[in-house]
XYZ file of C-alpha atoms in Angstrom:
175
model
C -134.779 -85.053 -20.406
C -136.157 -81.619 -21.007
C -134.732 -79.994 -17.947
C -131.315 -81.660 -18.730
C -131.448 -80.432 -22.240
C -132.155 -76.756 -21.095
C -129.358 -77.000 -18.704
C -127.138 -77.952 -21.352
C -128.272 -75.497 -23.653
C -127.898 -72.574 -20.804
C -124.488 -73.709 -19.926
C -123.492 -73.620 -23.637
C -124.866 -70.158 -24.051
C -125.345 -68.680 -27.503
C -121.779 -66.854 -27.898
C -118.956 -68.003 -30.056
C -115.298 -68.129 -28.772
C -114.995 -64.425 -29.153
C -118.203 -63.662 -27.039
C -120.286 -62.485 -29.947
C -123.680 -63.967 -29.977
C -124.125 -66.593 -32.818
C -127.441 -65.762 -34.668
C -128.134 -69.281 -36.581
C -131.099 -71.618 -36.770
C -129.745 -73.952 -34.129
C -129.661 -71.167 -31.640
C -132.930 -69.955 -32.378
C -134.287 -73.569 -31.555
C -132.055 -73.786 -28.659
C -133.473 -70.207 -27.317
C -137.048 -71.501 -28.049
C -136.531 -74.390 -25.865
C -135.565 -72.173 -23.069
C -138.338 -69.933 -23.640
C -140.685 -72.819 -23.460
C -139.358 -74.295 -20.287
C -140.955 -70.914 -18.491
C -137.881 -71.104 -16.214
C -136.699 -68.007 -14.291
C -133.018 -68.565 -14.704
C -133.193 -68.690 -18.203
C -134.967 -65.340 -19.050
C -131.983 -63.155 -19.068
C -130.138 -65.445 -21.565
C -133.073 -65.898 -23.572
C -134.010 -61.923 -23.673
C -130.202 -61.608 -24.747
C -130.796 -63.490 -27.770
C -134.118 -61.864 -28.444
C -132.240 -58.509 -28.627
C -129.635 -59.738 -30.815
C -131.780 -61.320 -33.375
C -133.839 -58.216 -33.550
C -130.887 -56.118 -34.078
C -129.257 -58.342 -36.772
C -129.590 -57.421 -40.260
C -128.674 -59.123 -43.641
C -125.427 -57.406 -43.763
C -124.408 -58.827 -40.658
C -124.400 -62.184 -42.341
C -127.608 -63.374 -40.783
C -131.155 -63.699 -42.105
C -131.059 -65.903 -45.084
C -134.244 -67.693 -46.283
C -133.622 -70.732 -44.016
C -132.441 -68.423 -40.983
C -135.283 -65.968 -41.313
C -138.015 -68.538 -40.549
C -136.641 -69.831 -37.537
C -135.216 -66.515 -36.338
C -138.578 -64.747 -36.802
C -140.541 -67.624 -35.298
C -138.653 -67.481 -32.136
C -138.614 -63.661 -31.774
C -142.527 -63.813 -32.308
C -143.003 -66.645 -29.630
C -140.721 -64.630 -27.491
C -142.762 -61.478 -27.598
C -145.984 -63.768 -27.153
C -144.363 -65.332 -24.006
C -142.794 -62.367 -22.268
C -144.780 -59.184 -23.900
C -141.389 -57.513 -24.182
C -142.151 -55.050 -26.773
C -138.650 -53.704 -27.057
C -138.034 -56.552 -29.745
C -140.907 -55.482 -31.976
C -139.159 -53.100 -34.338
C -137.077 -55.970 -35.142
C -139.844 -58.443 -35.495
C -141.846 -56.126 -37.511
C -138.607 -55.625 -39.822
C -138.139 -59.479 -40.354
C -141.705 -60.198 -40.746
C -142.032 -57.458 -43.403
C -138.732 -58.741 -45.024
C -140.006 -62.154 -45.257
C -143.580 -60.893 -46.638
C -141.896 -58.687 -49.262
C -139.397 -61.502 -50.212
C -142.042 -64.027 -51.088
C -142.698 -64.892 -54.767
C -145.823 -64.061 -56.636
C -147.590 -67.153 -55.305
C -146.282 -67.068 -51.712
C -143.042 -69.206 -51.677
C -139.277 -68.655 -50.849
C -136.260 -70.507 -52.157
C -132.809 -70.347 -50.940
C -133.029 -66.554 -51.107
C -136.106 -64.269 -51.393
C -137.790 -63.450 -54.792
C -136.359 -60.804 -56.935
C -137.819 -57.386 -56.185
C -137.959 -56.438 -59.882
C -140.609 -59.415 -60.701
C -141.067 -61.431 -57.726
C -139.492 -64.674 -59.334
C -137.396 -66.825 -57.224
C -133.895 -67.242 -58.576
C -131.674 -70.345 -58.602
C -133.237 -73.171 -56.947
C -136.650 -71.849 -57.030
C -139.108 -72.765 -54.463
C -138.187 -74.901 -51.265
C -140.900 -76.323 -49.052
C -139.040 -76.850 -45.952
C -138.094 -73.033 -45.421
C -141.358 -71.926 -46.957
C -143.497 -73.561 -44.501
C -141.339 -72.328 -41.777
C -141.475 -68.867 -43.129
C -145.178 -69.121 -43.304
C -145.602 -70.262 -39.956
C -143.095 -67.409 -38.535
C -145.483 -64.694 -40.331
C -148.645 -66.202 -38.706
C -146.925 -66.100 -35.287
C -145.566 -62.765 -36.019
C -149.175 -61.400 -36.839
C -150.215 -63.074 -33.701
C -147.525 -61.176 -31.907
C -148.928 -57.802 -32.880
C -147.115 -57.342 -36.357
C -149.418 -55.382 -38.683
C -148.639 -55.101 -42.381
C -150.334 -55.248 -45.526
C -147.655 -57.024 -46.896
C -147.825 -59.675 -44.304
C -151.551 -60.343 -44.622
C -151.405 -60.536 -48.450
C -148.334 -62.999 -48.250
C -150.009 -65.354 -45.733
C -153.089 -65.633 -48.020
C -151.070 -66.245 -51.094
C -148.679 -69.029 -49.041
C -151.591 -70.578 -47.304
C -153.523 -70.971 -50.633
C -150.167 -72.465 -52.234
C -149.678 -74.985 -49.218
C -153.471 -76.017 -49.096
C -153.209 -77.203 -52.564
C -151.008 -79.913 -51.437
C -153.371 -81.137 -48.606
C -154.067 -84.589 -48.640
C -151.632 -85.237 -51.617
C -148.668 -86.667 -49.486
C -146.461 -83.759 -49.420
C -145.243 -80.278 -50.365
C -142.611 -80.879 -53.117
C -139.903 -78.541 -54.281
C -140.808 -76.082 -56.909
C -144.186 -73.960 -57.552
C -145.592 -76.421 -59.901
């Protein structure tokens, strides 16, 4: 099943009808599957996607809170699996953006916290993207990203998430 799935992903590729690479959650997960396969025939396709993710900036329409987590997680896993350091500047930028964008207690909402006071606007703290963003920071650090913001955000987020251990689930909101 995995082999057939990887072949289907590779056949579909990561580009839209105009030939532009689509940077999105689904493609980050698809690229992660191809990376996990370890198959030589997928390396160029995965490298092309990694290069595009590393170069994408929020002004290009990517990297909302939800996207940042999966894209950064993929890129960090890519660096660990391939040792391709050409994408490190992009990985470092993404991980630093995530770290700086966390609220004062290490959480994220649909968007990052306001830079003026560290408070989340709108919907407030969201468990699902926050958990993935935290994992992305941990894997980015393992991949070689070094930043004081990274370490302090991981510590705050881990403290927030640990508070819910044994309580059933991480709810919405900072509580």
